[in-house]
Amino acid sequence: MAIVAAFAVPHPPLIIPAVGRGQERGIQATIDAYMEVGRRVAACAPDTLVISSPHSIMYRDYVHISPGAHARGSFARFGAPEAAYQCDYDREFVDGLCDAAEDAGLPAGTKGEQDPALDHATMIPLHFVWRAWPEGRPRPKVVRMGISGLSPAVHYRLGQCVQRVADALDRRVVYIASGDLSHKLTPDGPYGFAPEGPQFDERMQDIFLTGNFLELLAMDASLAERAAECGLRSFQIMAGALDRTAVSAELLSYEGPFGVGYGVAAFTPMSAVGADQERDFLEQYEDFHANRMADHKAREDLLVRLARLSIESYVRDGRRIDPHDPNDVAPLGGPLPAKLYKTRAGCFVSLKEDGELRGCIGTILPTRASLAEEICANAISAATRDPRFSAVQPSELSELVYDVDVLTTPEPIESMDELDVRRYGVIVSTCDGRRGLLLPDLDGVDSVEDQVGIAARKGGIDLDHDDWSLERFKVARHT
């Protein structure tokens, strides 16, 4: 056996009547589609439900799989403790999945559990499945896993492991990928509006209609971040569970009346596992990704290439390049322009991997004799000294995407009215020396209030109780 059906579903808490208290009628199309999902799952009579949830335990570099024999949870944090759910875990499947992940070199397993309670993104699909489940028939056991900040390929490969374990254990498995779409569809929604929100949801609807899972893997990370989605990686695991399998794809419903996109989709296998080589989306994605990275590197400007050279020399060889030495900068095509030696300015070097921040360190004002030296020093610091991350390893170098921001001299301002999140960075300071900075035009930072709040938290500043002041600056961003 293997995956007998797969579904992509949302998880709005108000869809539970005890939480919604009538508001759920505003998403009746989603409720109707969810009830259809419940009926279809019951008709499949699976032995095991595998559920991926963005609201289970999440680590940047590890996918957590829930351990134990059973779990329960409730909607108490949403004001409805009486809405409680429980399930038994398929421990044999979990053990097999952990072993398969280890064999595949994937960072996934049962370590690091923080809270064993079921999360709402798991309980909502269980609500509809249990509601449709025939009375007296033993319920299927559950495998629950989270998502991570790792690459689309890692999530897809974990789905392949689900597929292999289902086959090895001869389980009838239904895969449920829990995940909302964009949270930024309307100005009056709880998360506001971003133009990328409707764009993301349109692309997801097309994927749900066509079953083109390559588009799930190749989704632009910046678009997804600005859209404030939460389900993409969950859907990527599902895609891997259907690897090289022909599917019938159906978009059962889509709506977003509360400013958040809710899509319900069904994917029914139409061939044996591995029978459709045209749906080997991992190989297609790896080719696409390699070409995209090569194209990106070919378009990097000189400052970014200098930062890359500095990091790669240090991480691989432990050597700091001297930007004044023609031999050290020879890989860049010869001596640097005189402007980089004559200019002094603060700069920040930012690193991303798989669309996720991997390091960011910089200087507000110049600390070195030249901008070239400032870039080289801050690049190494971003790769090795950002306290939020472990040091970059040689195996990661080819996957890093760089930004180099050169700062203007900060100027004091009187109020937040003088800020613009796309145009200005901000510095929040106190007279006792605490200071927090945030660069402009960052994915996911859409309001001045968010920008100032994040900068203040970085500096350990309480905006409600501390005396604080603001400065703003512009950047020349090099990519």
Tab-separated table of C-alpha atoms in Angstrom:
chain	number	residue	atom	x	y	z
A	1	MET	CA	0.000	0.000	0.000
A	2	ALA	CA	0.982	3.666	-0.109
A	3	ILE	CA	-0.771	7.025	-0.212
A	4	VAL	CA	-4.408	6.416	-1.132
A	5	ALA	CA	-5.419	10.103	-1.033
A	6	ALA	CA	-3.970	13.488	-0.114
A	7	PHE	CA	-5.595	16.758	0.847
A	8	ALA	CA	-4.498	20.339	1.369
A	9	VAL	CA	-6.639	22.037	3.996
A	10	PRO	CA	-6.671	25.305	5.985
A	11	HIS	CA	-6.901	25.704	9.746
A	12	PRO	CA	-8.963	28.763	10.783
A	13	PRO	CA	-9.872	28.247	14.456
A	14	LEU	CA	-13.253	29.884	13.982
A	15	ILE	CA	-14.308	26.999	11.761
A	16	ILE	CA	-14.863	25.091	15.020
A	17	PRO	CA	-18.388	26.124	16.123
A	18	ALA	CA	-17.420	26.533	19.785
A	19	VAL	CA	-14.778	29.056	18.680
A	20	GLY	CA	-16.591	30.731	15.802
A	21	ARG	CA	-19.904	31.147	17.644
A	22	GLY	CA	-21.642	31.869	14.354
A	23	GLN	CA	-18.742	33.559	12.548
A	24	GLU	CA	-17.957	30.253	10.866
A	25	ARG	CA	-20.943	30.854	8.594
A	26	GLY	CA	-18.765	33.431	6.829
A	27	ILE	CA	-16.656	30.582	5.413
A	28	GLN	CA	-19.438	28.173	4.519
A	29	ALA	CA	-17.749	27.141	1.265
A	30	THR	CA	-14.691	26.061	3.253
A	31	ILE	CA	-16.865	24.147	5.724
A	32	ASP	CA	-18.678	22.354	2.904
A	33	ALA	CA	-15.399	21.426	1.232
A	34	TYR	CA	-13.927	20.273	4.540
A	35	MET	CA	-16.940	18.043	5.153
A	36	GLU	CA	-16.358	16.526	1.719
A	37	VAL	CA	-12.749	15.880	2.708
A	38	GLY	CA	-13.957	14.139	5.862
A	39	ARG	CA	-16.310	11.930	3.851
A	40	ARG	CA	-13.581	11.034	1.376
A	41	VAL	CA	-11.113	10.176	4.106
A	42	ALA	CA	-13.683	7.931	5.760
A	43	ALA	CA	-14.411	6.250	2.426
A	44	CYS	CA	-10.688	5.515	1.981
A	45	ALA	CA	-10.662	3.657	5.328
A	46	PRO	CA	-6.999	4.471	5.968
A	47	ASP	CA	-4.888	2.738	8.574
A	48	THR	CA	-2.895	5.910	9.184
A	49	LEU	CA	-3.368	9.654	8.795
A	50	VAL	CA	-0.153	11.598	8.233
A	51	ILE	CA	-0.667	15.273	9.078
A	52	SER	CA	1.892	18.021	8.542
A	53	SER	CA	1.235	21.163	10.551
A	54	PRO	CA	2.920	24.576	10.476
A	55	HIS	CA	1.830	25.039	14.101
A	56	SER	CA	3.449	21.943	15.513
A	57	ILE	CA	6.960	22.351	16.930
A	58	MET	CA	9.128	24.156	14.382
A	59	TYR	CA	12.893	24.444	14.153
A	60	ARG	CA	14.912	26.250	11.507
A	61	ASP	CA	17.073	23.236	10.700
A	62	TYR	CA	15.081	20.197	11.856
A	63	VAL	CA	11.645	18.709	11.163
A	64	HIS	CA	10.022	17.486	14.360
A	65	ILE	CA	7.925	14.305	14.302
A	66	SER	CA	5.704	13.847	17.340
A	67	PRO	CA	6.667	10.912	19.576
A	68	GLY	CA	4.608	8.902	22.009
A	69	ALA	CA	1.534	6.683	21.962
A	70	HIS	CA	-1.189	9.319	21.888
A	71	ALA	CA	-1.911	13.034	22.222
A	72	ARG	CA	-4.752	15.374	22.982
A	73	GLY	CA	-5.413	19.078	22.736
A	74	SER	CA	-8.147	21.667	22.971
A	75	PHE	CA	-9.116	25.112	21.761
A	76	ALA	CA	-8.741	26.618	25.239
A	77	ARG	CA	-6.416	29.340	23.953
A	78	PHE	CA	-9.222	30.348	21.585
A	79	GLY	CA	-11.787	30.497	24.383
A	80	ALA	CA	-13.282	27.045	23.844
A	81	PRO	CA	-11.725	24.456	26.186
A	82	GLU	CA	-14.742	22.228	25.634
A	83	ALA	CA	-13.624	21.686	22.011
A	84	ALA	CA	-11.092	18.935	22.706
A	85	TYR	CA	-9.616	16.246	20.465
A	86	GLN	CA	-7.367	13.271	20.865
A	87	CYS	CA	-5.708	10.644	18.713
A	88	ASP	CA	-3.459	7.619	18.939
A	89	TYR	CA	-0.093	7.844	17.211
A	90	ASP	CA	1.183	5.203	14.805
A	91	ARG	CA	4.438	4.518	16.653
A	92	GLU	CA	5.619	1.895	14.165
A	93	PHE	CA	5.175	4.364	11.325
A	94	VAL	CA	6.956	7.099	13.289
A	95	ASP	CA	9.899	4.799	13.967
A	96	GLY	CA	10.044	3.831	10.309
A	97	LEU	CA	9.851	7.457	9.198
A	98	CYS	CA	12.670	8.481	11.533
A	99	ASP	CA	14.813	5.634	10.225
A	100	ALA	CA	14.027	6.515	6.609
A	101	ALA	CA	14.884	10.173	7.220
A	102	GLU	CA	18.178	9.194	8.824
A	103	ASP	CA	19.014	6.895	5.919
A	104	ALA	CA	18.277	9.752	3.514
A	105	GLY	CA	20.448	12.171	5.479
A	106	LEU	CA	17.485	14.345	6.413
A	107	PRO	CA	17.408	16.270	9.723
A	108	ALA	CA	14.103	14.947	11.033
A	109	GLY	CA	13.029	12.956	14.070
A	110	THR	CA	11.380	12.980	17.464
A	111	LYS	CA	14.010	14.950	19.394
A	112	GLY	CA	13.266	18.330	20.885
A	113	GLU	CA	9.602	18.009	21.776
A	114	GLN	CA	8.485	21.081	23.714
A	115	ASP	CA	4.729	20.660	23.985
A	116	PRO	CA	3.044	17.301	23.301
A	117	ALA	CA	-0.436	18.846	22.997
A	118	LEU	CA	-2.125	18.768	19.614
A	119	ASP	CA	-2.029	22.142	17.852
A	120	HIS	CA	-5.031	23.738	16.187
A	121	ALA	CA	-3.726	23.072	12.667
A	122	THR	CA	-3.819	19.349	13.490
A	123	MET	CA	-7.080	19.337	15.423
A	124	ILE	CA	-9.128	21.105	12.748
A	125	PRO	CA	-8.669	18.388	10.097
A	126	LEU	CA	-9.220	15.773	12.815
A	127	HIS	CA	-12.512	17.518	13.684
A	128	PHE	CA	-13.877	16.901	10.202
A	129	VAL	CA	-12.410	13.417	9.792
A	130	TRP	CA	-13.715	12.198	13.157
A	131	ARG	CA	-17.097	13.794	12.406
A	132	ALA	CA	-17.410	11.744	9.201
A	133	TRP	CA	-15.903	8.565	10.610
A	134	PRO	CA	-18.400	5.667	10.901
A	135	GLU	CA	-19.404	4.941	14.465
A	136	GLY	CA	-17.953	1.679	15.732
A	137	ARG	CA	-15.102	1.523	13.213
A	138	PRO	CA	-11.642	1.876	14.806
A	139	ARG	CA	-10.171	5.254	14.017
A	140	PRO	CA	-6.922	5.465	12.080
A	141	LYS	CA	-3.748	6.222	13.954
A	142	VAL	CA	-1.957	9.498	13.317
A	143	VAL	CA	1.534	10.641	12.435
A	144	ARG	CA	2.064	14.352	13.129
A	145	MET	CA	5.030	16.343	11.902
A	146	GLY	CA	5.967	19.987	11.732
A	147	ILE	CA	7.837	21.967	9.111
A	148	SER	CA	11.206	23.721	9.161
A	149	GLY	CA	13.188	26.560	7.647
A	150	LEU	CA	15.022	24.131	5.388
A	151	SER	CA	14.801	23.946	1.622
A	152	PRO	CA	11.847	22.852	-0.507
A	153	ALA	CA	13.945	19.836	-1.551
A	154	VAL	CA	14.325	18.701	2.077
A	155	HIS	CA	10.572	18.879	2.660
A	156	TYR	CA	9.834	17.046	-0.591
A	157	ARG	CA	12.357	14.320	0.260
A	158	LEU	CA	10.724	13.891	3.669
A	159	GLY	CA	7.449	13.305	1.814
A	160	GLN	CA	9.229	10.649	-0.243
A	161	CYS	CA	10.163	8.983	3.041
A	162	VAL	CA	6.476	8.955	4.033
A	163	GLN	CA	5.710	7.256	0.729
A	164	ARG	CA	8.409	4.604	1.234
A	165	VAL	CA	7.388	3.830	4.816
A	166	ALA	CA	3.723	3.484	3.838
A	167	ASP	CA	4.746	0.954	1.214
A	168	ALA	CA	7.166	-0.909	3.492
A	169	LEU	CA	4.576	-1.253	6.273
A	170	ASP	CA	1.749	-2.030	3.843
A	171	ARG	CA	-0.306	0.838	5.282
A	172	ARG	CA	-3.247	2.556	3.667
A	173	VAL	CA	-2.266	6.172	4.286
A	174	VAL	CA	-4.103	9.448	3.776
A	175	TYR	CA	-1.864	12.501	3.787
A	176	ILE	CA	-3.325	15.775	5.105
A	177	ALA	CA	-1.261	18.919	4.552
A	178	SER	CA	-2.584	21.592	6.897
A	179	GLY	CA	-1.824	25.146	5.892
A	180	ASP	CA	-3.437	28.506	5.266
A	181	LEU	CA	-2.558	30.580	2.216
A	182	SER	CA	-1.808	34.325	2.375
A	183	HIS	CA	-2.611	36.268	5.553
A	184	LYS	CA	-2.469	39.625	3.740
A	185	LEU	CA	-5.444	39.741	1.432
A	186	THR	CA	-7.361	42.802	2.642
A	187	PRO	CA	-6.517	46.103	4.359
A	188	ASP	CA	-9.127	45.466	7.034
A	189	GLY	CA	-7.935	41.918	7.752
A	190	PRO	CA	-6.058	41.050	10.960
A	191	TYR	CA	-2.683	41.127	9.173
A	192	GLY	CA	-3.279	43.951	6.705
A	193	PHE	CA	-2.735	43.912	2.950
A	194	ALA	CA	0.213	43.250	0.696
A	195	PRO	CA	-0.081	43.027	-3.101
A	196	GLU	CA	1.838	39.778	-2.948
A	197	GLY	CA	-1.033	38.228	-0.949
A	198	PRO	CA	-3.538	37.873	-3.794
A	199	GLN	CA	-0.675	37.004	-6.182
A	200	PHE	CA	0.402	34.116	-3.987
A	201	ASP	CA	-3.135	32.815	-3.576
A	202	GLU	CA	-3.783	32.946	-7.325
A	203	ARG	CA	-0.689	30.839	-7.927
A	204	MET	CA	-1.707	28.369	-5.228
A	205	GLN	CA	-5.178	27.981	-6.677
A	206	ASP	CA	-3.623	27.164	-10.036
A	207	ILE	CA	-1.364	24.555	-8.418
A	208	PHE	CA	-4.315	23.004	-6.611
A	209	LEU	CA	-6.246	22.872	-9.892
A	210	THR	CA	-3.455	21.402	-12.017
A	211	GLY	CA	-1.397	19.354	-9.578
A	212	ASN	CA	1.792	20.944	-10.901
A	213	PHE	CA	3.893	20.414	-7.791
A	214	LEU	CA	7.028	21.830	-9.404
A	215	GLU	CA	5.443	25.231	-8.822
A	216	LEU	CA	5.178	24.438	-5.104
A	217	LEU	CA	8.902	23.820	-4.934
A	218	ALA	CA	9.902	26.701	-7.187
A	219	MET	CA	7.713	29.327	-5.481
A	220	ASP	CA	9.624	32.586	-5.027
A	221	ALA	CA	10.601	32.776	-1.356
A	222	SER	CA	10.294	36.567	-1.244
A	223	LEU	CA	6.767	36.426	-2.677
A	224	ALA	CA	5.782	33.806	-0.105
A	225	GLU	CA	7.303	35.828	2.749
A	226	ARG	CA	5.592	39.076	1.775
A	227	ALA	CA	2.312	37.197	1.333
A	228	ALA	CA	2.657	35.885	4.918
A	229	GLU	CA	1.677	32.334	4.023
A	230	CYS	CA	2.004	29.439	6.440
A	231	GLY	CA	1.219	26.296	4.434
A	232	LEU	CA	3.774	26.142	1.622
A	233	ARG	CA	6.252	23.773	3.296
A	234	SER	CA	3.429	21.535	4.502
A	235	PHE	CA	2.229	21.262	0.897
A	236	GLN	CA	5.782	20.507	-0.255
A	237	ILE	CA	5.964	17.476	2.049
A	238	MET	CA	2.628	16.312	0.653
A	239	ALA	CA	3.984	16.656	-2.879
A	240	GLY	CA	6.888	14.372	-1.991
A	241	ALA	CA	4.480	11.792	-0.595
A	242	LEU	CA	2.942	11.677	-4.094
A	243	ASP	CA	6.315	11.527	-5.859
A	244	ARG	CA	6.190	10.097	-9.399
A	245	THR	CA	2.508	9.313	-9.003
A	246	ALA	CA	-0.146	10.510	-11.428
A	247	VAL	CA	-2.903	12.360	-9.586
A	248	SER	CA	-6.322	13.779	-10.234
A	249	ALA	CA	-6.220	17.307	-8.765
A	250	GLU	CA	-9.322	19.149	-7.542
A	251	LEU	CA	-9.713	22.578	-5.998
A	252	LEU	CA	-12.742	21.964	-3.788
A	253	SER	CA	-13.013	25.531	-2.520
A	254	TYR	CA	-11.189	28.812	-2.082
A	255	GLU	CA	-12.211	31.926	-0.171
A	256	GLY	CA	-10.670	34.648	1.927
A	257	PRO	CA	-13.406	36.768	3.503
A	258	PHE	CA	-11.437	37.523	6.674
A	259	GLY	CA	-8.236	38.572	4.927
A	260	VAL	CA	-6.679	35.078	5.067
A	261	GLY	CA	-6.768	32.649	2.144
A	262	TYR	CA	-8.420	29.284	2.772
A	263	GLY	CA	-7.968	26.641	0.083
A	264	VAL	CA	-9.204	23.056	0.147
A	265	ALA	CA	-7.797	20.692	-2.468
A	266	ALA	CA	-7.878	16.952	-3.117
A	267	PHE	CA	-5.281	14.817	-4.884
A	268	THR	CA	-6.280	11.288	-5.825
A	269	PRO	CA	-3.550	8.885	-7.028
A	270	MET	CA	-4.270	7.573	-10.508
A	271	SER	CA	-1.226	5.337	-10.987
A	272	ALA	CA	1.032	3.020	-9.071
A	273	VAL	CA	3.777	4.619	-6.986
A	274	GLY	CA	6.759	5.492	-9.180
A	275	ALA	CA	4.912	4.813	-12.422
A	276	ASP	CA	4.866	8.410	-13.708
A	277	GLN	CA	8.435	9.571	-14.258
A	278	GLU	CA	7.206	12.896	-15.619
A	279	ARG	CA	6.154	13.687	-12.044
A	280	ASP	CA	9.657	13.335	-10.650
A	281	PHE	CA	9.421	16.877	-9.341
A	282	LEU	CA	12.534	16.654	-7.180
A	283	GLU	CA	14.813	16.164	-10.182
A	284	GLN	CA	12.971	18.928	-12.040
A	285	TYR	CA	13.293	21.265	-9.083
A	286	GLU	CA	16.991	20.570	-8.582
A	287	ASP	CA	17.636	21.458	-12.232
A	288	PHE	CA	15.497	24.593	-11.883
A	289	HIS	CA	17.200	25.616	-8.644
A	290	ALA	CA	20.696	25.095	-10.028
A	291	ASN	CA	19.876	27.276	-13.026
A	292	ARG	CA	18.258	29.942	-10.828
A	293	MET	CA	21.270	30.096	-8.510
A	294	ALA	CA	23.696	30.249	-11.434
A	295	ASP	CA	21.693	33.068	-13.002
A	296	HIS	CA	21.561	34.936	-9.691
A	297	LYS	CA	25.310	34.670	-9.174
A	298	ALA	CA	25.951	35.815	-12.732
A	299	ARG	CA	23.996	39.006	-11.978
A	300	GLU	CA	25.668	39.817	-8.636
A	301	ASP	CA	27.240	43.249	-8.564
A	302	LEU	CA	30.824	43.906	-7.500
A	303	LEU	CA	30.127	44.625	-3.822
A	304	VAL	CA	28.225	41.374	-3.447
A	305	ARG	CA	30.951	39.423	-5.208
A	306	LEU	CA	33.499	40.973	-2.842
A	307	ALA	CA	31.421	39.881	0.161
A	308	ARG	CA	31.073	36.379	-1.305
A	309	LEU	CA	34.819	36.118	-1.965
A	310	SER	CA	35.583	37.248	1.583
A	311	ILE	CA	33.260	34.657	3.139
A	312	GLU	CA	34.260	31.784	0.889
A	313	SER	CA	37.971	32.389	1.477
A	314	TYR	CA	37.445	32.514	5.233
A	315	VAL	CA	35.047	29.588	5.564
A	316	ARG	CA	36.972	27.278	3.232
A	317	ASP	CA	40.553	28.254	4.041
A	318	GLY	CA	40.403	30.292	7.267
A	319	ARG	CA	41.998	33.200	5.424
A	320	ARG	CA	40.935	36.856	5.450
A	321	ILE	CA	41.450	38.456	2.066
A	322	ASP	CA	43.054	41.883	1.799
A	323	PRO	CA	40.955	43.908	-0.657
A	324	HIS	CA	44.013	46.094	-1.333
A	325	ASP	CA	46.047	43.097	-2.512
A	326	PRO	CA	45.641	42.598	-6.298
A	327	ASN	CA	46.262	38.876	-5.900
A	328	ASP	CA	43.490	38.500	-3.334
A	329	VAL	CA	40.910	40.272	-5.489
A	330	ALA	CA	42.082	38.741	-8.774
A	331	PRO	CA	39.007	36.405	-8.849
A	332	LEU	CA	36.919	39.583	-9.177
A	333	GLY	CA	38.713	40.601	-12.345
A	334	GLY	CA	41.509	42.770	-11.024
A	335	PRO	CA	41.913	45.745	-8.674
A	336	LEU	CA	38.726	47.192	-7.262
A	337	PRO	CA	37.478	50.616	-8.369
A	338	ALA	CA	39.218	53.464	-6.541
A	339	LYS	CA	35.870	54.544	-5.061
A	340	LEU	CA	35.774	51.449	-2.825
A	341	TYR	CA	39.171	52.366	-1.380
A	342	LYS	CA	38.454	56.070	-0.959
A	343	THR	CA	34.919	55.825	0.453
A	344	ARG	CA	34.204	55.168	4.113
A	345	ALA	CA	30.700	54.096	5.125
A	346	GLY	CA	28.828	51.751	7.420
A	347	CYS	CA	27.399	48.675	5.742
A	348	PHE	CA	25.448	45.524	6.493
A	349	VAL	CA	25.947	42.142	4.864
A	350	SER	CA	22.889	39.859	4.869
A	351	LEU	CA	22.892	36.172	3.994
A	352	LYS	CA	19.901	34.045	3.080
A	353	GLU	CA	19.647	30.320	2.464
A	354	ASP	CA	16.518	28.775	0.955
A	355	GLY	CA	14.792	32.117	1.414
A	356	GLU	CA	15.504	32.208	5.171
A	357	LEU	CA	17.851	34.613	6.908
A	358	ARG	CA	21.191	32.912	7.605
A	359	GLY	CA	23.137	35.833	9.058
A	360	CYS	CA	23.223	39.632	9.130
A	361	ILE	CA	25.930	41.779	10.697
A	362	GLY	CA	26.964	45.340	9.968
A	363	THR	CA	28.162	48.697	11.142
A	364	ILE	CA	26.095	51.872	11.395
A	365	LEU	CA	29.125	54.114	10.935
A	366	PRO	CA	32.454	53.193	9.314
A	367	THR	CA	34.995	51.377	11.475
A	368	ARG	CA	37.533	50.565	8.766
A	369	ALA	CA	39.775	52.612	6.504
A	370	SER	CA	37.671	51.922	3.403
A	371	LEU	CA	34.297	50.598	2.307
A	372	ALA	CA	36.055	47.612	0.723
A	373	GLU	CA	37.514	46.638	4.101
A	374	GLU	CA	34.160	47.271	5.817
A	375	ILE	CA	32.414	44.874	3.444
A	376	CYS	CA	35.017	42.136	3.864
A	377	ALA	CA	34.996	42.328	7.665
A	378	ASN	CA	31.212	42.492	8.019
A	379	ALA	CA	30.738	39.644	5.550
A	380	ILE	CA	32.875	37.321	7.680
A	381	SER	CA	31.031	38.440	10.804
A	382	ALA	CA	27.650	37.749	9.184
A	383	ALA	CA	28.783	34.235	8.303
A	384	THR	CA	30.450	33.344	11.584
A	385	ARG	CA	29.441	35.673	14.423
A	386	ASP	CA	25.709	36.297	14.217
A	387	PRO	CA	24.578	34.992	17.627
A	388	ARG	CA	21.271	33.810	16.193
A	389	PHE	CA	22.914	31.197	13.967
A	390	SER	CA	25.691	28.659	13.911
A	391	ALA	CA	28.667	29.486	11.693
A	392	VAL	CA	28.217	28.932	7.968
A	393	GLN	CA	29.711	25.637	6.832
A	394	PRO	CA	31.572	25.015	3.540
A	395	SER	CA	28.683	22.842	2.284
A	396	GLU	CA	26.329	25.855	2.492
A	397	LEU	CA	28.401	28.327	0.475
A	398	SER	CA	26.894	27.534	-2.909
A	399	GLU	CA	23.363	28.087	-1.553
A	400	LEU	CA	23.870	31.527	0.000
A	401	VAL	CA	22.234	34.639	-1.421
A	402	TYR	CA	23.794	37.961	-0.438
A	403	ASP	CA	22.689	41.555	0.066
A	404	VAL	CA	25.149	44.348	0.813
A	405	ASP	CA	23.531	47.529	2.160
A	406	VAL	CA	25.677	50.673	2.267
A	407	LEU	CA	24.259	53.154	4.791
A	408	THR	CA	23.973	56.902	4.685
A	409	THR	CA	24.813	58.777	7.888
A	410	PRO	CA	21.817	58.441	10.259
A	411	GLU	CA	19.765	61.560	10.978
A	412	PRO	CA	17.587	62.177	14.045
A	413	ILE	CA	13.816	62.445	13.559
A	414	GLU	CA	11.012	63.557	15.847
A	415	SER	CA	8.397	60.887	15.238
A	416	MET	CA	7.465	57.752	13.345
A	417	ASP	CA	5.566	59.947	10.878
A	418	GLU	CA	8.929	60.670	9.250
A	419	LEU	CA	9.564	56.997	8.481
A	420	ASP	CA	8.737	54.855	5.465
A	421	VAL	CA	9.469	51.128	5.763
A	422	ARG	CA	10.442	50.836	2.098
A	423	ARG	CA	12.624	53.952	1.956
A	424	TYR	CA	14.225	54.332	5.395
A	425	GLY	CA	15.916	52.115	7.936
A	426	VAL	CA	15.431	52.997	11.592
A	427	ILE	CA	17.553	53.142	14.741
A	428	VAL	CA	15.855	53.162	18.148
A	429	SER	CA	18.130	54.383	20.967
A	430	THR	CA	18.084	55.128	24.678
A	431	CYS	CA	20.353	57.479	26.608
A	432	ASP	CA	21.954	54.545	28.458
A	433	GLY	CA	23.414	53.170	25.235
A	434	ARG	CA	20.887	50.560	24.168
A	435	ARG	CA	20.261	50.631	20.453
A	436	GLY	CA	18.410	48.556	17.888
A	437	LEU	CA	18.504	48.875	14.109
A	438	LEU	CA	16.361	47.538	11.294
A	439	LEU	CA	17.136	47.879	7.606
A	440	PRO	CA	14.500	49.159	5.159
A	441	ASP	CA	12.448	47.185	2.654
A	442	LEU	CA	12.508	43.812	4.383
A	443	ASP	CA	10.142	40.974	3.543
A	444	GLY	CA	7.382	40.694	6.119
A	445	VAL	CA	7.884	44.196	7.588
A	446	ASP	CA	4.972	46.181	6.207
A	447	SER	CA	4.303	48.976	8.702
A	448	VAL	CA	6.317	51.619	10.516
A	449	GLU	CA	4.970	50.305	13.811
A	450	ASP	CA	6.312	46.834	13.009
A	451	GLN	CA	9.649	48.270	11.923
A	452	VAL	CA	10.150	50.351	15.064
A	453	GLY	CA	8.903	47.543	17.303
A	454	ILE	CA	11.336	45.007	15.839
A	455	ALA	CA	14.246	47.451	16.072
A	456	ALA	CA	13.366	48.200	19.701
A	457	ARG	CA	13.213	44.521	20.630
A	458	LYS	CA	16.608	43.953	19.030
A	459	GLY	CA	17.995	46.650	21.324
A	460	GLY	CA	16.206	45.422	24.448
A	461	ILE	CA	14.121	48.608	24.519
A	462	ASP	CA	10.599	48.784	25.972
A	463	LEU	CA	8.722	51.358	23.902
A	464	ASP	CA	6.070	51.736	26.603
A	465	HIS	CA	8.386	52.416	29.530
A	466	ASP	CA	11.790	53.568	28.262
A	467	ASP	CA	12.719	57.025	27.017
A	468	TRP	CA	13.815	56.500	23.449
A	469	SER	CA	14.650	58.411	20.303
A	470	LEU	CA	14.633	57.683	16.588
A	471	GLU	CA	17.077	58.061	13.745
A	472	ARG	CA	16.556	57.167	10.131
A	473	PHE	CA	18.898	56.338	7.282
A	474	LYS	CA	18.804	55.259	3.658
A	475	VAL	CA	20.701	52.406	2.067
A	476	ALA	CA	22.105	51.606	-1.337
A	477	ARG	CA	21.217	47.922	-1.641
A	478	HIS	CA	23.491	45.742	-3.718
A	479	THR	CA	22.330	42.285	-4.788
